[in-house]
Amino acid sequence: MGKEELIEEKVKGYLSRIKAEDKKVNAFLELNGDVLKEARKVDSKKKKGKLFGLVFGVKSNINVLGLKASCASETLKDYKSTYDATVIKKIKEEDGIIIGMLNCDEFASGVSGENSAFGATDNSAAPGRITGGSSSGSAAAVAAGFCDLSLGSDTGGSIRTPASHCGVIGVKPSYGAVSRYGLIDLSMSLDQIGVLGKNVEDCANVLSVIAGKEDRDTSTRDFGKLKMENYGKKKIKIGVLRLRGTDSKIQKVIDSKVKEIVEKLGWNVGEIEIENIELAVETYYPLVYVEFFSGTRRFDGRKYGKKIEDVSGKEVLRRILGGSEISKAEFAGQYYRKALGVKNLISLEFEKAFKKFDCVVSPVTPVLPWKIGQGEKMSLEEIYAADALTCPSNLAGICAISVPAGFVKEGKEEIPVGIQVMCGKGEDGKLLGIAREIEGLSR
Ligand code: GLN
């Protein structure tokens, strides 16, 4: 951006692009009618905030005053937010601009973007394919050049998966690093708000603004100031994690990226195993079902319009019915407790891993983005298995990022593939620093 360019002009450019292309992409559910006015206000400022003039799209499960937090659901279709989530308040205070609300899987429940009540989002980096989910619009909007950055939420992979499929950066901060006040829960013990963008530095800039302990979300923790560290000259040790069943074409991209890391950055590499990681998916879902069931009891049709069970899509209904079953008094919480036990084991395993390695790397997803509509024909097990490499870090509460690693060629298509980097709880600054070095290798 030239120094003199007005933010208003930049926003106009984004709006006309959205107008021309979003019919096909379906990234936005609503545009902010005041965005030009807000841009002009920012343009008139003498003292510029840290996010001056950066234009954000926001996942529709985060409250932005006056815009709809529909969660891409019929239930909340007409719910207009009456307040700003903490992350939004902080972004606005630093002169960031919200251009609109983004599509996603209904209540962030999904891995493909196909579960939105308002239609799937198209992957502009691989047209005709899913963007990945649940933050489908958040990745698509950045990839399509509709905004500078976006906010998403990640409970089991919902930022990293679409980032990987769309060839952008996606960061899931450590649990407790960023306030969830104003985020509509999928699963409160796993959800984190995070950022998607075109490069690591932009994302780090945003995270340095939105992170921090806050009384309104008692799960937030004081991890110290979140600041990207410099790994330019440091020699570190990375653990390479493999998952049986990963598409060999994806693994090939990751292996050649790791080779490049060794050759060009001179970092040490070792193989690592995380015990019980194969239980992650079956541990994750009962936790999500139970917490989601409990969280949705307020959507009973009295305050927000339609009762959730009456109008929700199949996946949301499955979670509500499943969660209600698991939570039955006669089971005395045994399934939930068992899942918590394994969650703890996986967490301890990662702690052990980070004693030996500075970070752990792996593919983001074991499968390539499928063609839109194909999800209908897949089994639930197949769909849930797509989270196998991402949900472990949510269970462990650690931070993780997806960085574009390369492409898989399928006929004439070039499908983006991301490499996942994971660091310990509260080590978000280190994660970003490592990611920036990897990002700088080749794109
Ligand atoms: N695919 C996972 C699920 O459906 C992850 C969702 C998310 O991270 N919000 O629950």
PDB file of C-alpha atoms in Angstrom, residues 227-398:
ATOM      1  CA  LYS A 227       5.390 -10.746  20.910  1.00  0.00           C
ATOM      2  CA  MET A 228       6.859 -12.566  17.927  1.00  0.00           C
ATOM      3  CA  GLU A 229      10.361 -13.783  18.825  1.00  0.00           C
ATOM      4  CA  ASN A 230      13.292 -13.716  16.460  1.00  0.00           C
ATOM      5  CA  TYR A 231      14.464 -17.131  15.295  1.00  0.00           C
ATOM      6  CA  GLY A 232      16.586 -15.852  12.422  1.00  0.00           C
ATOM      7  CA  LYS A 233      19.834 -17.072  13.911  1.00  0.00           C
ATOM      8  CA  LYS A 234      18.719 -19.536  16.542  1.00  0.00           C
ATOM      9  CA  LYS A 235      19.377 -23.207  15.953  1.00  0.00           C
ATOM     10  CA  ILE A 236      16.455 -25.167  17.257  1.00  0.00           C
ATOM     11  CA  LYS A 237      15.239 -28.719  17.343  1.00  0.00           C
ATOM     12  CA  ILE A 238      11.989 -29.734  15.722  1.00  0.00           C
ATOM     13  CA  GLY A 239      10.058 -32.948  16.243  1.00  0.00           C
ATOM     14  CA  VAL A 240       8.367 -34.412  13.182  1.00  0.00           C
ATOM     15  CA  LEU A 241       5.028 -36.024  13.928  1.00  0.00           C
ATOM     16  CA  ARG A 242       3.473 -38.491  11.507  1.00  0.00           C
ATOM     17  CA  LEU A 243       0.008 -39.917  11.440  1.00  0.00           C
ATOM     18  CA  ARG A 244      -0.745 -43.237   9.837  1.00  0.00           C
ATOM     19  CA  GLY A 245      -3.269 -42.887   7.046  1.00  0.00           C
ATOM     20  CA  THR A 246      -2.179 -39.416   5.953  1.00  0.00           C
ATOM     21  CA  ASP A 247      -2.483 -38.929   2.188  1.00  0.00           C
ATOM     22  CA  SER A 248       0.989 -39.689   0.830  1.00  0.00           C
ATOM     23  CA  LYS A 249       0.840 -36.676  -1.490  1.00  0.00           C
ATOM     24  CA  ILE A 250       0.392 -34.398   1.525  1.00  0.00           C
ATOM     25  CA  GLN A 251       3.156 -36.140   3.455  1.00  0.00           C
ATOM     26  CA  LYS A 252       5.493 -35.642   0.499  1.00  0.00           C
ATOM     27  CA  VAL A 253       4.945 -31.874   0.595  1.00  0.00           C
ATOM     28  CA  ILE A 254       5.616 -31.849   4.351  1.00  0.00           C
ATOM     29  CA  ASP A 255       8.732 -34.024   4.042  1.00  0.00           C
ATOM     30  CA  SER A 256      10.242 -31.765   1.419  1.00  0.00           C
ATOM     31  CA  LYS A 257       9.482 -28.713   3.546  1.00  0.00           C
ATOM     32  CA  VAL A 258      11.225 -30.351   6.509  1.00  0.00           C
ATOM     33  CA  LYS A 259      14.208 -31.112   4.272  1.00  0.00           C
ATOM     34  CA  GLU A 260      14.327 -27.481   3.251  1.00  0.00           C
ATOM     35  CA  ILE A 261      14.197 -26.441   6.915  1.00  0.00           C
ATOM     36  CA  VAL A 262      17.224 -28.620   7.674  1.00  0.00           C
ATOM     37  CA  GLU A 263      19.195 -27.481   4.639  1.00  0.00           C
ATOM     38  CA  LYS A 264      18.449 -23.781   4.717  1.00  0.00           C
ATOM     39  CA  LEU A 265      17.827 -23.003   8.370  1.00  0.00           C
ATOM     40  CA  GLY A 266      20.216 -25.599   9.773  1.00  0.00           C
ATOM     41  CA  TRP A 267      17.701 -26.705  12.399  1.00  0.00           C
ATOM     42  CA  ASN A 268      17.900 -30.177  13.913  1.00  0.00           C
ATOM     43  CA  VAL A 269      15.163 -32.626  13.214  1.00  0.00           C
ATOM     44  CA  GLY A 270      14.023 -35.767  14.992  1.00  0.00           C
ATOM     45  CA  GLU A 271      11.003 -38.018  14.727  1.00  0.00           C
ATOM     46  CA  ILE A 272       8.522 -37.815  17.565  1.00  0.00           C
ATOM     47  CA  GLU A 273       5.614 -39.892  18.766  1.00  0.00           C
ATOM     48  CA  ILE A 274       2.804 -38.557  20.886  1.00  0.00           C
ATOM     49  CA  GLU A 275       1.342 -41.442  22.817  1.00  0.00           C
ATOM     50  CA  ASN A 276      -2.451 -41.781  22.680  1.00  0.00           C
ATOM     51  CA  ILE A 277      -2.723 -39.309  19.813  1.00  0.00           C
ATOM     52  CA  GLU A 278      -4.770 -41.856  17.913  1.00  0.00           C
ATOM     53  CA  LEU A 279      -7.435 -41.386  20.621  1.00  0.00           C
ATOM     54  CA  ALA A 280      -7.659 -37.637  20.080  1.00  0.00           C
ATOM     55  CA  VAL A 281     -10.685 -37.616  17.765  1.00  0.00           C
ATOM     56  CA  GLU A 282     -12.730 -39.974  19.928  1.00  0.00           C
ATOM     57  CA  THR A 283     -11.808 -37.921  22.986  1.00  0.00           C
ATOM     58  CA  TYR A 284     -12.548 -34.587  21.352  1.00  0.00           C
ATOM     59  CA  TYR A 285     -16.074 -35.290  20.129  1.00  0.00           C
ATOM     60  CA  PRO A 286     -17.738 -36.374  23.417  1.00  0.00           C
ATOM     61  CA  LEU A 287     -16.319 -33.244  25.062  1.00  0.00           C
ATOM     62  CA  VAL A 288     -17.660 -31.085  22.261  1.00  0.00           C
ATOM     63  CA  TYR A 289     -21.064 -32.798  22.205  1.00  0.00           C
ATOM     64  CA  VAL A 290     -21.598 -32.349  25.947  1.00  0.00           C
ATOM     65  CA  GLU A 291     -20.394 -28.757  26.123  1.00  0.00           C
ATOM     66  CA  PHE A 292     -22.267 -27.778  22.973  1.00  0.00           C
ATOM     67  CA  PHE A 293     -25.488 -29.357  24.226  1.00  0.00           C
ATOM     68  CA  SER A 294     -25.192 -27.399  27.445  1.00  0.00           C
ATOM     69  CA  GLY A 295     -24.305 -24.161  25.649  1.00  0.00           C
ATOM     70  CA  THR A 296     -27.265 -24.370  23.278  1.00  0.00           C
ATOM     71  CA  ARG A 297     -29.943 -24.656  25.974  1.00  0.00           C
ATOM     72  CA  ARG A 298     -30.423 -20.904  25.778  1.00  0.00           C
ATOM     73  CA  PHE A 299     -31.526 -21.090  22.139  1.00  0.00           C
ATOM     74  CA  ASP A 300     -34.965 -22.279  23.152  1.00  0.00           C
ATOM     75  CA  GLY A 301     -36.879 -19.988  20.834  1.00  0.00           C
ATOM     76  CA  ARG A 302     -37.900 -17.540  23.554  1.00  0.00           C
ATOM     77  CA  LYS A 303     -35.247 -14.906  23.188  1.00  0.00           C
ATOM     78  CA  TYR A 304     -33.635 -15.412  19.806  1.00  0.00           C
ATOM     79  CA  GLY A 305     -36.498 -16.607  17.657  1.00  0.00           C
ATOM     80  CA  LYS A 306     -36.474 -20.157  16.447  1.00  0.00           C
ATOM     81  CA  LYS A 307     -35.721 -23.087  18.723  1.00  0.00           C
ATOM     82  CA  ILE A 308     -32.402 -24.609  17.718  1.00  0.00           C
ATOM     83  CA  GLU A 309     -33.596 -28.204  17.404  1.00  0.00           C
ATOM     84  CA  ASP A 310     -36.432 -27.124  15.122  1.00  0.00           C
ATOM     85  CA  VAL A 311     -34.314 -25.460  12.474  1.00  0.00           C
ATOM     86  CA  SER A 312     -30.725 -26.660  12.807  1.00  0.00           C
ATOM     87  CA  GLY A 313     -28.852 -28.686  10.241  1.00  0.00           C
ATOM     88  CA  LYS A 314     -28.091 -32.368  10.678  1.00  0.00           C
ATOM     89  CA  GLU A 315     -24.655 -31.981  12.292  1.00  0.00           C
ATOM     90  CA  VAL A 316     -25.790 -29.499  14.927  1.00  0.00           C
ATOM     91  CA  LEU A 317     -28.794 -31.656  15.731  1.00  0.00           C
ATOM     92  CA  ARG A 318     -26.568 -34.720  16.022  1.00  0.00           C
ATOM     93  CA  ARG A 319     -24.400 -32.901  18.567  1.00  0.00           C
ATOM     94  CA  ILE A 320     -27.364 -31.737  20.613  1.00  0.00           C
ATOM     95  CA  LEU A 321     -28.971 -35.170  20.716  1.00  0.00           C
ATOM     96  CA  GLY A 322     -25.632 -36.885  21.305  1.00  0.00           C
ATOM     97  CA  GLY A 323     -24.667 -34.410  24.016  1.00  0.00           C
ATOM     98  CA  SER A 324     -27.996 -34.822  25.768  1.00  0.00           C
ATOM     99  CA  GLU A 325     -27.586 -38.601  25.706  1.00  0.00           C
ATOM    100  CA  ILE A 326     -24.023 -38.575  27.083  1.00  0.00           C
ATOM    101  CA  SER A 327     -25.043 -36.102  29.804  1.00  0.00           C
ATOM    102  CA  LYS A 328     -27.907 -38.242  31.116  1.00  0.00           C
ATOM    103  CA  ALA A 329     -27.943 -38.457  34.901  1.00  0.00           C
ATOM    104  CA  GLU A 330     -27.818 -42.260  34.821  1.00  0.00           C
ATOM    105  CA  PHE A 331     -24.334 -42.149  33.269  1.00  0.00           C
ATOM    106  CA  ALA A 332     -23.141 -39.913  36.117  1.00  0.00           C
ATOM    107  CA  GLY A 333     -20.730 -38.031  33.870  1.00  0.00           C
ATOM    108  CA  GLN A 334     -18.608 -41.100  33.228  1.00  0.00           C
ATOM    109  CA  TYR A 335     -18.071 -40.510  29.481  1.00  0.00           C
ATOM    110  CA  TYR A 336     -17.224 -36.868  29.917  1.00  0.00           C
ATOM    111  CA  ARG A 337     -14.826 -37.697  32.754  1.00  0.00           C
ATOM    112  CA  LYS A 338     -13.183 -40.453  30.762  1.00  0.00           C
ATOM    113  CA  ALA A 339     -12.645 -38.055  27.868  1.00  0.00           C
ATOM    114  CA  LEU A 340     -11.159 -35.514  30.272  1.00  0.00           C
ATOM    115  CA  GLY A 341      -8.749 -38.202  31.482  1.00  0.00           C
ATOM    116  CA  VAL A 342      -7.431 -38.840  27.965  1.00  0.00           C
ATOM    117  CA  LYS A 343      -7.308 -35.090  27.310  1.00  0.00           C
ATOM    118  CA  ASN A 344      -5.000 -34.826  30.279  1.00  0.00           C
ATOM    119  CA  LEU A 345      -2.810 -37.686  29.056  1.00  0.00           C
ATOM    120  CA  ILE A 346      -2.391 -36.063  25.648  1.00  0.00           C
ATOM    121  CA  SER A 347      -1.555 -32.792  27.328  1.00  0.00           C
ATOM    122  CA  LEU A 348       1.169 -34.459  29.408  1.00  0.00           C
ATOM    123  CA  GLU A 349       2.560 -36.153  26.302  1.00  0.00           C
ATOM    124  CA  PHE A 350       2.977 -32.777  24.614  1.00  0.00           C
ATOM    125  CA  GLU A 351       4.660 -31.374  27.701  1.00  0.00           C
ATOM    126  CA  LYS A 352       7.135 -34.244  27.481  1.00  0.00           C
ATOM    127  CA  ALA A 353       7.652 -33.572  23.771  1.00  0.00           C
ATOM    128  CA  PHE A 354       8.449 -29.902  24.370  1.00  0.00           C
ATOM    129  CA  LYS A 355      11.179 -30.881  26.830  1.00  0.00           C
ATOM    130  CA  LYS A 356      12.983 -32.533  23.918  1.00  0.00           C
ATOM    131  CA  PHE A 357      11.930 -30.309  21.020  1.00  0.00           C
ATOM    132  CA  ASP A 358      11.295 -26.596  20.549  1.00  0.00           C
ATOM    133  CA  CYS A 359       8.299 -27.335  18.368  1.00  0.00           C
ATOM    134  CA  VAL A 360       6.449 -30.190  16.745  1.00  0.00           C
ATOM    135  CA  VAL A 361       5.583 -30.139  13.041  1.00  0.00           C
ATOM    136  CA  SER A 362       3.083 -32.210  11.069  1.00  0.00           C
ATOM    137  CA  PRO A 363       0.638 -31.920   8.201  1.00  0.00           C
ATOM    138  CA  VAL A 364      -2.437 -29.867   9.132  1.00  0.00           C
ATOM    139  CA  THR A 365      -4.889 -32.349   7.697  1.00  0.00           C
ATOM    140  CA  PRO A 366      -4.509 -35.971   6.638  1.00  0.00           C
ATOM    141  CA  VAL A 367      -6.733 -35.373   3.583  1.00  0.00           C
ATOM    142  CA  LEU A 368      -6.933 -32.914   0.710  1.00  0.00           C
ATOM    143  CA  PRO A 369      -9.927 -30.596   0.420  1.00  0.00           C
ATOM    144  CA  TRP A 370     -12.645 -32.597  -1.291  1.00  0.00           C
ATOM    145  CA  LYS A 371     -15.011 -31.380  -3.997  1.00  0.00           C
ATOM    146  CA  ILE A 372     -17.932 -29.388  -2.607  1.00  0.00           C
ATOM    147  CA  GLY A 373     -20.873 -31.696  -1.997  1.00  0.00           C
ATOM    148  CA  GLN A 374     -18.749 -34.800  -1.566  1.00  0.00           C
ATOM    149  CA  GLY A 375     -19.048 -34.480   2.225  1.00  0.00           C
ATOM    150  CA  GLU A 376     -22.646 -35.651   1.831  1.00  0.00           C
ATOM    151  CA  LYS A 377     -21.424 -39.020   0.665  1.00  0.00           C
ATOM    152  CA  MET A 378     -18.736 -39.508   3.294  1.00  0.00           C
ATOM    153  CA  SER A 379     -19.174 -41.397   6.541  1.00  0.00           C
ATOM    154  CA  LEU A 380     -19.139 -39.499   9.805  1.00  0.00           C
ATOM    155  CA  GLU A 381     -15.964 -41.325  10.816  1.00  0.00           C
ATOM    156  CA  GLU A 382     -14.216 -40.169   7.654  1.00  0.00           C
ATOM    157  CA  ILE A 383     -15.277 -36.578   8.223  1.00  0.00           C
ATOM    158  CA  TYR A 384     -14.340 -36.543  11.903  1.00  0.00           C
ATOM    159  CA  ALA A 385     -10.982 -38.145  11.072  1.00  0.00           C
ATOM    160  CA  ALA A 386     -10.024 -34.986   9.190  1.00  0.00           C
ATOM    161  CA  ASP A 387      -9.405 -33.361  12.614  1.00  0.00           C
ATOM    162  CA  ALA A 388      -6.931 -36.037  13.728  1.00  0.00           C
ATOM    163  CA  LEU A 389      -3.877 -33.788  13.479  1.00  0.00           C
ATOM    164  CA  THR A 390      -5.451 -30.531  14.605  1.00  0.00           C
ATOM    165  CA  CYS A 391      -7.637 -31.430  17.606  1.00  0.00           C
ATOM    166  CA  PRO A 392      -4.730 -32.765  19.717  1.00  0.00           C
ATOM    167  CA  SER A 393      -3.416 -29.237  20.251  1.00  0.00           C
ATOM    168  CA  ASN A 394      -6.862 -28.040  21.367  1.00  0.00           C
ATOM    169  CA  LEU A 395      -7.001 -30.932  23.831  1.00  0.00           C
ATOM    170  CA  ALA A 396      -3.542 -29.989  25.113  1.00  0.00           C
ATOM    171  CA  GLY A 397      -4.320 -26.247  25.165  1.00  0.00           C
ATOM    172  CA  ILE A 398      -1.120 -25.487  23.229  1.00  0.00           C
TER     173      ILE A 398
END
